Coordinates of C-alpha atoms and ligand atoms in Angstrom, one line a residue:
M1 CA 12.3 10.0 3.9
C2 CA 10.5 13.4 3.4
G3 CA 9.0 14.8 6.7
I4 CA 6.1 17.2 7.1
I5 CA 5.2 19.4 10.1
A6 CA 2.6 22.0 10.4
Y7 CA 1.5 24.3 13.4
I8 CA -1.3 26.5 14.0
G9 CA -2.1 28.1 17.4
P10 CA -1.5 30.9 19.9
N11 CA 2.2 30.3 20.0
S12 CA 4.9 31.2 17.7
A13 CA 4.9 28.7 14.9
L14 CA 8.5 28.9 13.9
P15 CA 10.3 27.4 16.7
R16 CA 7.8 24.6 16.9
L17 CA 8.3 23.8 13.3
V18 CA 12.1 23.6 13.7
D19 CA 11.8 21.4 16.6
G20 CA 9.5 19.1 14.6
L21 CA 11.9 19.0 11.8
R22 CA 14.8 18.1 14.2
V23 CA 12.7 15.2 15.4
M24 CA 12.1 13.9 12.0
E25 CA 15.8 14.2 11.0
Y26 CA 16.3 10.5 11.6
R27 CA 14.2 9.7 8.6
G28 CA 16.7 10.8 6.3
Y29 CA 16.7 14.2 4.1
D30 CA 18.9 16.4 2.1
S31 CA 17.2 19.8 2.5
A32 CA 14.6 21.6 4.6
G33 CA 12.4 24.5 4.5
V34 CA 9.6 26.4 6.2
A35 CA 6.8 28.7 5.2
L36 CA 5.0 31.1 7.8
Q37 CA 2.1 33.3 7.5
H38 CA 3.5 36.7 7.9
D39 CA 1.8 40.3 7.4
D40 CA -0.4 39.8 4.4
G41 CA 1.7 37.2 2.7
L42 CA 4.0 34.2 3.3
W43 CA 7.5 34.2 4.7
V44 CA 9.7 31.5 3.2
R45 CA 13.2 30.1 4.0
K46 CA 14.9 26.9 2.7
D47 CA 18.3 25.4 2.9
V48 CA 20.3 22.6 1.6
G49 CA 21.8 20.2 4.3
R50 CA 21.0 19.8 7.8
V51 CA 18.0 21.3 9.8
A52 CA 20.7 23.1 12.0
A53 CA 21.6 25.2 9.0
L54 CA 18.0 26.1 8.5
A55 CA 17.6 26.8 12.2
E56 CA 20.4 29.3 12.1
R57 CA 19.1 30.9 9.0
V58 CA 15.5 31.5 10.5
V59 CA 16.8 33.1 13.7
G60 CA 14.9 36.3 14.2
G61 CA 12.2 35.1 11.9
P62 CA 8.5 36.2 12.4
T63 CA 6.6 35.3 15.4
T64 CA 3.4 34.3 13.8
H65 CA 0.9 31.6 14.4
S66 CA 0.7 29.3 11.5
G67 CA 3.2 27.6 9.3
I68 CA 4.2 24.5 7.4
A69 CA 7.8 22.9 7.1
H70 CA 9.4 20.0 5.4
T71 CA 12.6 17.9 5.2
R72 CA 13.1 16.8 1.6
W73 CA 14.6 13.6 0.4
A74 CA 15.4 14.2 -3.3
T75 CA 13.6 12.1 -5.9
H76 CA 12.6 14.5 -8.7
G77 CA 15.5 16.9 -9.1
E78 CA 18.8 17.6 -7.5
V79 CA 19.5 18.6 -4.0
T80 CA 19.2 22.4 -4.4
E81 CA 17.5 25.2 -2.5
A82 CA 15.1 25.8 -5.4
N83 CA 13.9 22.1 -5.1
A84 CA 13.5 22.2 -1.4
H85 CA 9.9 22.5 -0.1
P86 CA 7.7 24.5 0.5
H87 CA 7.0 25.2 -3.2
L88 CA 4.8 28.2 -3.9
D89 CA 2.3 29.4 -6.6
G90 CA 3.4 32.3 -9.0
D91 CA 2.0 34.9 -6.6
L92 CA 3.7 33.4 -3.7
R93 CA 0.5 33.1 -1.8
I94 CA 0.0 29.5 -1.6
A95 CA 2.7 27.2 -0.1
V96 CA 2.8 23.4 -0.3
V97 CA 4.8 20.7 1.4
H98 CA 4.4 17.3 0.0
N99 CA 5.6 13.7 0.7
G100 CA 5.0 11.1 -2.2
I101 CA 5.3 11.5 -5.9
I102 CA 3.0 13.1 -8.4
E103 CA 3.3 10.5 -11.3
N104 CA 2.0 12.7 -14.0
S105 CA 3.9 15.8 -13.1
T106 CA 5.7 16.0 -16.4
H107 CA 2.4 16.2 -18.4
L108 CA 1.0 18.7 -15.8
R109 CA 4.2 20.8 -15.9
T110 CA 4.0 21.0 -19.7
A111 CA 0.3 21.9 -19.5
L112 CA 0.9 24.7 -16.9
E113 CA 3.8 26.0 -19.0
A114 CA 1.6 26.2 -22.0
E115 CA -0.7 28.3 -19.9
G116 CA 2.1 30.8 -19.3
V117 CA 3.1 29.5 -15.7
T118 CA 6.7 29.7 -14.8
L119 CA 8.0 26.9 -12.6
R120 CA 11.0 27.5 -10.5
S121 CA 12.1 23.9 -9.5
Q122 CA 12.6 20.6 -11.1
T123 CA 10.3 18.9 -8.5
D124 CA 7.1 17.0 -9.2
T125 CA 5.7 18.8 -6.2
E126 CA 5.7 22.3 -7.7
V127 CA 2.8 21.5 -10.0
L128 CA 0.6 21.4 -6.9
P129 CA 0.7 25.2 -5.8
H130 CA 0.3 26.3 -9.3
L131 CA -2.7 23.8 -9.9
I132 CA -4.2 25.0 -6.7
R133 CA -3.8 28.7 -7.7
K134 CA -5.3 27.9 -11.1
Y135 CA -8.7 26.8 -9.3
Y136 CA -8.6 29.1 -6.4
K137 CA -11.5 31.6 -6.4
G138 CA -11.5 32.2 -2.8
D139 CA -12.3 28.8 -1.4
P140 CA -9.2 26.9 -0.4
V141 CA -10.8 23.5 0.0
A142 CA -12.6 23.7 -3.4
A143 CA -9.2 24.7 -5.1
V144 CA -7.3 21.9 -3.5
L145 CA -10.0 19.4 -4.4
E146 CA -10.1 20.6 -8.0
A147 CA -6.2 20.5 -8.3
L148 CA -6.0 16.9 -7.0
K149 CA -8.4 15.9 -9.7
Q150 CA -5.6 16.5 -12.1
A151 CA -2.8 14.9 -10.1
R152 CA -2.0 11.2 -10.1
G153 CA 0.2 9.6 -7.6
T154 CA 0.8 9.5 -3.9
Y155 CA 0.6 12.4 -1.5
G156 CA 0.6 13.5 2.1
M157 CA 0.6 17.2 1.8
A158 CA -0.1 20.3 3.7
V159 CA -1.2 23.7 2.2
L160 CA -0.9 27.2 3.6
F161 CA -2.9 30.1 2.0
A162 CA -1.7 33.7 2.6
D163 CA -5.4 34.6 2.4
H164 CA -6.5 32.1 5.1
P165 CA -3.6 32.0 7.8
D166 CA -6.2 30.6 10.4
Q167 CA -6.3 27.2 8.7
I168 CA -3.9 24.6 7.1
I169 CA -5.3 22.1 4.8
A170 CA -4.0 18.4 4.8
V171 CA -4.6 15.8 2.3
R172 CA -3.6 12.1 2.4
N173 CA -3.4 9.6 -0.4
G174 CA -0.9 6.9 0.3
S175 CA 1.6 8.9 2.4
P176 CA 0.9 9.1 6.1
L177 CA -0.3 12.1 8.0
V178 CA -1.2 12.4 11.7
I179 CA -3.0 15.3 13.3
G180 CA -2.2 16.3 16.8
L181 CA -4.8 18.1 18.9
G182 CA -3.4 20.2 21.7
D183 CA -5.1 22.8 24.1
G184 CA -6.1 25.6 21.5
E185 CA -3.4 24.6 19.0
S186 CA -3.1 21.9 16.4
L187 CA -0.4 20.2 14.6
L188 CA 0.1 18.1 11.5
A189 CA 3.0 15.7 10.8
S190 CA 4.0 12.8 8.7
D191 CA 5.5 11.1 11.9
P192 CA 3.9 10.9 15.2
Q193 CA 7.2 11.5 16.9
A194 CA 7.1 15.1 15.6
V195 CA 3.9 16.0 17.5
V196 CA 4.4 14.0 20.7
S197 CA 6.3 16.7 22.7
M198 CA 3.2 19.1 22.1
T199 CA 0.3 16.6 22.4
R200 CA -0.5 13.0 22.8
R201 CA -3.9 13.3 21.4
V202 CA -3.8 12.3 17.7
G203 CA -5.7 11.1 14.7
Y204 CA -4.5 9.5 11.5
L205 CA -5.9 10.9 8.4
Q206 CA -7.0 8.0 6.1
D207 CA -6.3 7.8 2.3
R208 CA -8.3 10.2 0.1
E209 CA -9.2 12.3 3.1
L210 CA -8.8 16.1 3.4
A211 CA -8.7 17.9 6.8
V212 CA -9.1 21.6 7.4
I213 CA -7.0 22.2 10.6
T214 CA -7.6 25.1 12.7
A215 CA -6.2 26.1 16.3
D216 CA -9.5 24.8 17.8
G217 CA -9.7 21.4 16.0
V218 CA -10.2 19.8 12.7
V219 CA -12.9 19.0 10.1
V220 CA -12.4 15.9 7.8
Q221 CA -14.0 15.1 4.5
T222 CA -13.3 12.6 1.8
L223 CA -11.9 13.8 -1.6
A224 CA -15.3 12.8 -3.0
G225 CA -16.9 15.4 -0.7
N226 CA -18.5 13.3 2.0
D227 CA -18.1 13.9 5.7
A228 CA -15.5 11.8 7.5
T229 CA -14.6 11.4 11.2
L230 CA -11.0 11.5 12.7
N231 CA -10.6 8.9 15.3
I232 CA -8.7 10.5 18.1
E233 CA -6.4 8.2 20.3
T234 CA -3.8 8.8 22.9
I235 CA -0.4 8.1 21.5
D236 CA 1.6 5.4 23.0
S237 CA 4.2 6.2 25.4
D238 CA 6.7 4.4 23.2
Y239 CA 6.7 7.6 21.2
A240 CA 8.4 9.6 24.0
L241 CA 11.1 11.7 22.6
A242 CA 14.2 9.7 21.8
D243 CA 17.1 10.0 24.2
L244 CA 20.6 8.7 23.8
E245 CA 20.6 7.5 27.4
G246 CA 24.4 8.1 27.5
F247 CA 25.2 6.3 24.3
E248 CA 27.3 8.1 21.6
H249 CA 24.9 7.4 18.9
F250 CA 21.4 6.0 18.4
M251 CA 22.7 3.0 16.5
L252 CA 24.9 1.9 19.3
K253 CA 22.2 2.3 21.8
E254 CA 19.7 0.3 19.7
I255 CA 22.2 -2.4 19.3
Y256 CA 22.6 -2.6 23.0
E257 CA 18.9 -2.4 23.6
Q258 CA 18.4 -5.8 21.9
P259 CA 18.2 -8.0 24.9
R260 CA 15.2 -5.9 26.0
S261 CA 13.6 -5.4 22.6
I262 CA 13.8 -9.1 21.9
R263 CA 12.3 -9.8 25.3
R264 CA 9.4 -7.5 24.4
A265 CA 8.9 -9.3 21.1
L266 CA 8.5 -12.4 23.1
R267 CA 6.5 -11.2 26.1
G268 CA 3.2 -12.7 26.7
R269 CA 3.5 -14.8 23.6
L270 CA 5.4 -18.0 24.6
Q271 CA 3.6 -20.8 26.2
L272 CA 6.5 -22.7 27.6
E273 CA 4.5 -25.6 29.4
E274 CA 2.2 -26.2 26.2
G275 CA 5.4 -25.8 23.9
N276 CA 3.4 -23.2 21.9
A277 CA 2.8 -19.5 21.4
K278 CA 0.0 -17.3 21.1
L279 CA -0.1 -14.1 18.9
G280 CA -3.6 -12.6 19.4
G281 CA -3.2 -10.1 16.5
L282 CA -3.1 -12.9 14.0
N283 CA -6.6 -14.0 15.2
M284 CA -5.9 -17.6 13.9
D285 CA -6.9 -20.7 15.8
P286 CA -5.1 -24.0 15.3
R287 CA -7.5 -25.0 12.7
D288 CA -6.8 -21.7 10.6
L289 CA -3.1 -22.4 11.2
L290 CA -3.3 -25.9 9.8
G291 CA -5.0 -24.6 6.8
V292 CA -1.9 -22.5 5.8
Q293 CA -0.2 -24.5 3.1
R294 CA 2.4 -22.1 2.1
L295 CA 3.9 -19.0 3.6
I296 CA 5.3 -16.0 1.7
N297 CA 7.1 -13.3 3.5
L298 CA 7.2 -9.7 1.7
G299 CA 9.6 -7.1 2.7
C300 CA 12.6 -4.7 1.6
G301 CA 16.1 -4.5 2.7
T302 CA 16.6 -5.6 6.2
S303 CA 13.0 -6.6 6.6
Y304 CA 13.4 -9.0 3.5
H305 CA 16.4 -10.5 5.3
A306 CA 14.3 -11.1 8.3
G307 CA 11.7 -12.7 6.0
M308 CA 14.4 -15.0 4.6
I309 CA 15.2 -16.2 8.1
G310 CA 11.5 -16.7 8.9
A311 CA 10.8 -18.6 5.8
M312 CA 13.8 -20.9 6.4
A313 CA 12.6 -21.6 10.0
V314 CA 9.0 -22.3 8.8
E315 CA 10.3 -24.9 6.4
A316 CA 12.6 -26.5 9.0
L317 CA 10.4 -26.6 11.9
A318 CA 6.8 -26.6 10.5
R319 CA 7.6 -28.3 7.2
V320 CA 5.3 -25.8 5.5
P321 CA 6.7 -24.6 2.0
A322 CA 7.9 -21.0 2.6
R323 CA 9.9 -18.3 0.8
A324 CA 10.6 -14.6 1.1
E325 CA 10.2 -12.2 -1.7
I326 CA 11.5 -8.7 -2.3
A327 CA 8.3 -6.6 -2.2
S328 CA 9.4 -4.3 -5.1
E329 CA 9.8 -7.1 -7.4
F330 CA 6.7 -9.2 -6.3
R331 CA 4.3 -6.5 -7.0
Y332 CA 5.2 -6.4 -10.8
R333 CA 5.6 -9.9 -11.6
H334 CA 1.9 -10.8 -11.7
P335 CA 2.2 -13.2 -8.8
I336 CA 0.2 -16.2 -8.3
I337 CA -1.9 -15.9 -5.1
Q338 CA -3.3 -19.1 -3.7
R339 CA -6.2 -19.3 -1.3
D340 CA -4.3 -21.6 1.2
A341 CA -1.3 -19.3 1.3
L342 CA -0.5 -16.6 4.0
F343 CA 1.5 -13.7 3.0
L344 CA 3.3 -11.6 5.8
A345 CA 4.3 -8.0 5.1
I346 CA 7.3 -7.4 7.2
S347 CA 8.1 -3.7 7.8
Q348 CA 9.8 -1.7 10.6
S349 CA 8.1 1.6 9.6
G350 CA 5.0 0.1 8.2
E351 CA 5.0 2.8 5.5
T352 CA 7.4 1.3 2.9
A353 CA 5.8 2.1 -0.4
D354 CA 7.1 -1.1 -2.1
T355 CA 5.8 -3.4 0.8
L356 CA 2.4 -1.6 0.7
G357 CA 2.3 -2.1 -3.2
A358 CA 2.9 -5.8 -2.8
M359 CA 0.3 -6.0 -0.2
G360 CA -2.2 -4.2 -2.4
E361 CA -1.4 -6.9 -5.1
V362 CA -2.1 -9.8 -2.7
I363 CA -5.3 -8.1 -1.6
T364 CA -6.5 -7.4 -5.2
K365 CA -6.0 -11.2 -6.1
G366 CA -8.1 -12.1 -3.1
G367 CA -5.0 -13.4 -0.9
T368 CA -4.6 -13.2 2.9
V369 CA -1.9 -10.8 4.1
M370 CA -1.1 -9.8 7.6
G371 CA 1.5 -7.3 8.9
V372 CA 4.7 -8.0 11.0
V373 CA 5.4 -4.3 11.8
N374 CA 7.1 -2.2 14.5
V375 CA 5.3 1.2 14.1
V376 CA 2.0 0.9 15.8
G377 CA -0.8 2.4 13.8
S378 CA 1.3 2.5 10.6
T379 CA -0.3 1.9 7.2
V380 CA 0.8 -1.8 6.9
A381 CA -0.7 -2.4 10.3
R382 CA -4.0 -0.7 9.4
I383 CA -4.6 -2.0 6.0
S384 CA -3.8 -5.6 7.0
G385 CA -6.1 -5.3 10.1
R386 CA -4.3 -8.6 11.5
G387 CA -0.8 -9.1 12.2
V388 CA 2.0 -9.0 14.7
Y389 CA 3.7 -6.0 16.4
V390 CA 7.3 -6.6 17.0
H391 CA 7.5 -4.1 19.8
S392 CA 11.2 -3.1 19.3
G393 CA 10.3 0.5 20.3
P394 CA 11.1 3.5 18.1
E395 CA 14.1 3.0 16.0
I396 CA 15.9 6.3 15.4
A397 CA 19.1 5.4 13.7
V398 CA 18.5 5.1 10.0
A399 CA 20.1 1.6 9.7
S400 CA 17.8 -1.0 11.2
T401 CA 19.3 -3.1 14.1
K402 CA 16.9 -3.8 16.9
A403 CA 13.8 -4.0 14.7
F404 CA 15.7 -6.7 12.6
T405 CA 16.2 -9.1 15.6
S406 CA 12.7 -8.3 16.9
Q407 CA 11.3 -9.2 13.4
I408 CA 13.1 -12.5 13.4
T409 CA 11.8 -13.2 16.9
A410 CA 8.3 -12.4 16.1
L411 CA 8.6 -14.6 12.9
L412 CA 10.1 -17.5 15.0
V413 CA 7.1 -17.2 17.4
C414 CA 4.7 -17.6 14.4
T415 CA 6.9 -20.4 13.2
L416 CA 6.5 -22.2 16.6
M417 CA 2.6 -21.8 16.4
L418 CA 2.6 -23.1 12.7
A419 CA 4.9 -26.0 13.6
R420 CA 2.9 -27.0 16.7
T421 CA -0.2 -27.7 14.7
R422 CA 1.7 -30.3 12.6
N423 CA 5.4 -31.2 12.9
L424 CA 6.4 -30.5 16.5
S425 CA 5.4 -32.7 19.3
L426 CA 4.8 -31.3 22.8
S427 CA 8.2 -32.0 24.0
E428 CA 9.7 -30.5 20.7
G429 CA 7.6 -27.5 21.0
Q430 CA 8.6 -27.0 24.6
A431 CA 12.4 -27.2 23.5
V432 CA 11.7 -24.4 20.8
A433 CA 9.7 -22.2 23.3
S434 CA 12.4 -22.5 26.0
E435 CA 15.2 -21.9 23.3
L436 CA 13.5 -18.6 22.2
D437 CA 12.9 -17.7 25.8
S438 CA 16.7 -18.0 26.4
M439 CA 17.7 -15.8 23.6
P440 CA 17.5 -12.3 25.3
E441 CA 19.9 -13.5 27.9
K442 CA 22.3 -15.0 25.3
V443 CA 22.2 -11.7 23.3
R444 CA 23.0 -9.7 26.6
E445 CA 25.9 -12.2 27.3
Y446 CA 27.3 -11.6 23.9
L447 CA 27.0 -7.8 23.9
E448 CA 28.8 -7.8 27.3
N449 CA 31.8 -9.3 25.7
P450 CA 31.6 -8.7 21.9
G451 CA 35.1 -9.9 21.0
P452 CA 37.7 -8.3 18.9
I453 CA 35.4 -6.0 16.9
D454 CA 37.7 -3.0 17.0
Q455 CA 40.5 -5.0 15.3
A456 CA 38.0 -6.3 12.7
A457 CA 36.7 -2.8 12.1
Q458 CA 40.3 -1.7 11.6
W459 CA 40.8 -4.4 8.8
V460 CA 37.4 -3.6 7.3
A461 CA 37.9 0.2 7.4
E462 CA 41.2 -0.1 5.4
A463 CA 39.8 -2.4 2.8
S464 CA 38.5 -1.6 -0.7
Y465 CA 36.3 -4.6 -0.7
V466 CA 34.8 -6.9 1.8
L467 CA 33.1 -10.4 1.2
F468 CA 30.5 -11.8 3.7
L469 CA 29.8 -15.5 3.5
G470 CA 27.3 -17.8 5.2
R471 CA 25.1 -21.0 4.6
G472 CA 21.6 -21.8 5.6
F473 CA 20.4 -19.4 8.3
S474 CA 23.6 -17.7 8.2
Y475 CA 23.2 -16.4 4.6
P476 CA 20.6 -13.9 5.2
V477 CA 22.7 -13.0 8.2
A478 CA 25.7 -12.4 5.8
L479 CA 23.5 -10.4 3.4
E480 CA 22.3 -8.1 6.4
G481 CA 26.0 -7.7 7.5
A482 CA 26.9 -6.5 4.0
L483 CA 23.8 -4.2 3.9
K484 CA 24.9 -2.7 7.2
L485 CA 28.4 -2.2 6.2
K486 CA 27.4 -0.4 3.0
E487 CA 24.8 1.8 4.7
I488 CA 27.0 3.0 7.5
A489 CA 30.6 2.8 6.3
Y490 CA 30.1 3.0 2.5
I491 CA 32.6 0.3 1.8
P492 CA 32.1 -1.8 -1.2
C493 CA 31.0 -5.3 -0.1
E494 CA 28.7 -8.2 -1.0
A495 CA 27.4 -11.3 0.6
Y496 CA 27.2 -14.9 -1.0
P497 CA 26.2 -18.3 0.3
S498 CA 29.6 -19.7 1.1
G499 CA 29.2 -22.5 -1.5
E500 CA 28.7 -19.9 -4.2
M501 CA 32.1 -18.3 -3.4
K502 CA 34.1 -20.5 -5.8
H503 CA 31.7 -19.8 -8.7
G504 CA 32.9 -16.2 -9.0
P505 CA 33.6 -14.1 -6.2
I506 CA 36.7 -15.9 -5.2
A507 CA 38.3 -13.9 -8.1
M508 CA 37.8 -10.8 -5.9
L509 CA 40.1 -12.2 -3.2
Q510 CA 43.6 -10.8 -2.8
K511 CA 46.1 -10.7 0.1
N512 CA 44.4 -9.2 3.2
T513 CA 41.0 -8.9 1.7
P514 CA 38.6 -9.1 4.8
V515 CA 36.2 -12.2 4.5
I516 CA 33.6 -12.3 7.2
F517 CA 32.5 -16.0 7.7
V518 CA 29.2 -16.5 9.6
A519 CA 29.8 -20.0 10.6
P520 CA 27.9 -21.0 13.9
R521 CA 27.9 -24.7 14.9
D522 CA 25.2 -26.2 12.6
G523 CA 24.7 -28.9 10.0
Q524 CA 26.8 -26.9 7.5
R525 CA 29.8 -26.3 9.7
E526 CA 32.2 -28.9 8.0
K527 CA 31.5 -27.3 4.6
A528 CA 32.1 -23.8 6.1
I529 CA 35.5 -25.0 7.3
S530 CA 36.4 -26.1 3.8
N531 CA 35.3 -22.7 2.4
L532 CA 37.3 -21.0 5.1
R533 CA 40.4 -22.7 4.1
E534 CA 39.8 -22.0 0.3
V535 CA 39.7 -18.1 1.4
Q536 CA 42.8 -18.5 3.3
A537 CA 44.7 -20.2 0.5
R538 CA 44.1 -17.0 -1.6
G539 CA 45.8 -14.8 1.2
A540 CA 42.5 -13.3 2.4
R541 CA 41.9 -12.5 6.1
V542 CA 39.2 -14.6 7.6
I543 CA 37.1 -13.0 10.4
A544 CA 34.9 -15.9 11.8
I545 CA 31.8 -15.5 13.7
H546 CA 31.3 -19.0 15.3
T547 CA 29.9 -20.8 18.3
E548 CA 32.0 -20.3 21.5
G549 CA 33.9 -23.4 22.2
D550 CA 34.4 -24.2 18.5
T551 CA 38.1 -24.3 18.8
E552 CA 38.7 -25.6 15.2
I553 CA 37.2 -22.5 13.6
A554 CA 38.5 -20.2 16.2
E555 CA 42.1 -21.4 15.5
L556 CA 41.9 -21.5 11.8
A557 CA 40.5 -17.8 11.6
D558 CA 42.7 -14.8 11.5
L559 CA 40.2 -13.2 13.9
S560 CA 37.8 -15.3 16.0
I561 CA 34.5 -13.7 17.2
P562 CA 32.6 -16.3 19.4
V563 CA 28.9 -16.0 20.1
P564 CA 26.9 -18.2 22.7
S565 CA 25.7 -21.5 21.5
C566 CA 22.0 -22.0 20.3
Q567 CA 19.9 -23.9 17.8
S568 CA 20.5 -23.0 14.3
Y569 CA 17.1 -21.3 13.7
A570 CA 17.8 -18.9 16.6
S571 CA 21.4 -18.3 15.5
P572 CA 20.7 -15.2 13.5
L573 CA 19.7 -13.4 16.7
L574 CA 23.3 -13.8 17.8
T575 CA 25.5 -13.9 14.7
T576 CA 24.0 -10.6 13.4
L577 CA 25.1 -8.7 16.6
P578 CA 28.9 -8.6 15.8
L579 CA 28.0 -7.6 12.1
Q580 CA 26.0 -4.6 13.4
L581 CA 28.9 -3.6 15.6
L582 CA 31.4 -4.1 12.8
A583 CA 29.4 -1.8 10.6
Y584 CA 29.1 0.8 13.4
K585 CA 32.8 0.9 14.3
S586 CA 33.9 0.7 10.7
G587 CA 31.7 3.8 10.0
L588 CA 33.1 5.7 13.0
L589 CA 36.7 4.9 11.9
L590 CA 35.9 6.4 8.5
G591 CA 34.2 9.5 10.1
R592 CA 30.7 8.6 8.8
D593 CA 27.5 10.1 10.1
V594 CA 26.5 6.6 11.5
D595 CA 23.0 7.6 12.6
K596 CA 22.1 9.4 9.4
P597 CA 24.1 7.9 6.6
R598 CA 24.2 9.7 3.3
N599 CA 21.2 9.2 0.7
L600 CA 19.3 6.9 2.9
A601 CA 15.8 7.3 4.5
K602 CA 14.3 5.7 7.4
S603 CA 11.1 4.9 5.8
V604 CA 11.1 4.8 2.0
T605 CA 7.6 6.0 1.2
V606 CA 8.2 6.3 -2.6
E607 CA 8.7 3.4 -5.2
Ligands
LIG701 C1 17.7 -0.9 7.0 O1 19.0 -0.7 7.5 C2 17.4 -0.1 5.8 N1 17.5 1.2 6.1 C3 16.4 -0.5 4.8 O2 16.9 -1.7 4.1 C4 14.9 -1.0 5.4 O3 15.1 -2.2 6.1 C5 14.0 -1.0 4.2 O4 14.0 0.2 3.6 C6 12.6 -1.5 4.7 O5 12.1 -0.7 5.6 P1 10.9 -1.1 6.4 O6 11.3 -2.2 7.3 O7 10.4 0.1 7.2 O8 9.8 -1.5 5.5

């Protein structure tokens, strides 16, 4: 979603800002802009579309030493140059870039207009520079603090004053900001990846904190005016700049990274002899685990699908009631929070506003919530305090692939711990631990020989509608497969539990409609075969993802994609792989921008 980068120091700001914007492109955006201190004023350029277009437009721009820049993902107002950030006050002397949403912007806009202010955009953000201008009497910090007393909502923002080119003001409330401290130069970004090429010494601003950033350092205070400290840490080498390593796209690279990323999610956690696992970050001993009487997984999109799989595994192996909930719904339905329930907030980015909102609701009602997160130091990780890092490494492609399988892996490890305190004997626990341990190798084995994906992609790319079906553990996999195909190839499709097909979606089937059956060998296999025959009777084409050696399904299907054999709770780690490849290849056939699909954002920091 939107990205912020700011620079102040002895070097030319412009190329550093443009580089920072490039790094954040993966987050998803539709326009970009930059504001620099220049002569006695500000120099501003914006463009709709890619950062490359802005980069061309600013060639020959001023060599000055402070500036702010932004990639915008439209929320309030269309994708236009006027709506792109930075936004300026009426005198063009105060520039603001902002992530988040000013919820009372309509009211503020009307009030400003009544005072004679002319606003130039349709955005919620634009009220900020005008409000700051209104309260500016020579002290930038005082003006920003006063303006923010009027604004309600979420913000990560950077402000550049023409009168004070030697400082950048940053404020955070619900939208992440990281400050990078270099040698005589400082940076600010909404994403650590954008600062890492310049410095690894960083500090994360906390909610309701304001920082005055200069080339020599940073001074932090709270919005209430109290002193605050920025904890400086050295950023993890995981954030090293993303490299395609010979792959054509990040999505493909990340799909093929899964044997390693799943291994990382398991490393140091499985106890093969004890038939158990250890997740230090949960900080729960067996007695605490035994106290968990229900588990609720919260997440959005792909993370919600991982949560569904995790909840099914917990019910199957630990016999603890478990369910997954869509975080955006959970938050607003006045949920019942019980003392003996454990909530897991699952998020790749750790910055998803809906998931953070759901966590907030659990915390307000006195519940226990922990994070299952990929991005180290992200907001979910920090506000939960306890949890599990999934360690998939930075995921650059907008569509989640390796983070999904790492989330599932981490949830299965949690499941083993829970299950071992009640339902699983030593030998059963050993069998689960050794099954999980074998999964990276099985994933590698499948990816080496992925089956007729090209043919499947050809059929899918030609289709106007695609149906994904699966039962039990394969239903969330079907949902995830359909989500990937929508995200990457923009093909209308949906996923149903196979048994539901005849209750409606069967009407959509015509000659050659591709139907993707996720049907590994499990307790539901016979039923899956009946569903498969029902589909074929309507002339649809069946692409079956099944366990290798299952000749009956292989022969029935129009196209057979075998995956290695495993226990049903682990099967999503394998059956999801052909669906990721299918989305990727279908997207390529249709000429889509597979790493940066339209309208999507990598971390969705607004509700
Ligand atoms: C995944 O491909 C999607 N881009 C999206 O559904 C994503 O999973 C969702 O927005 C949640 O993101 P998070 O895991 O970072 O919280």
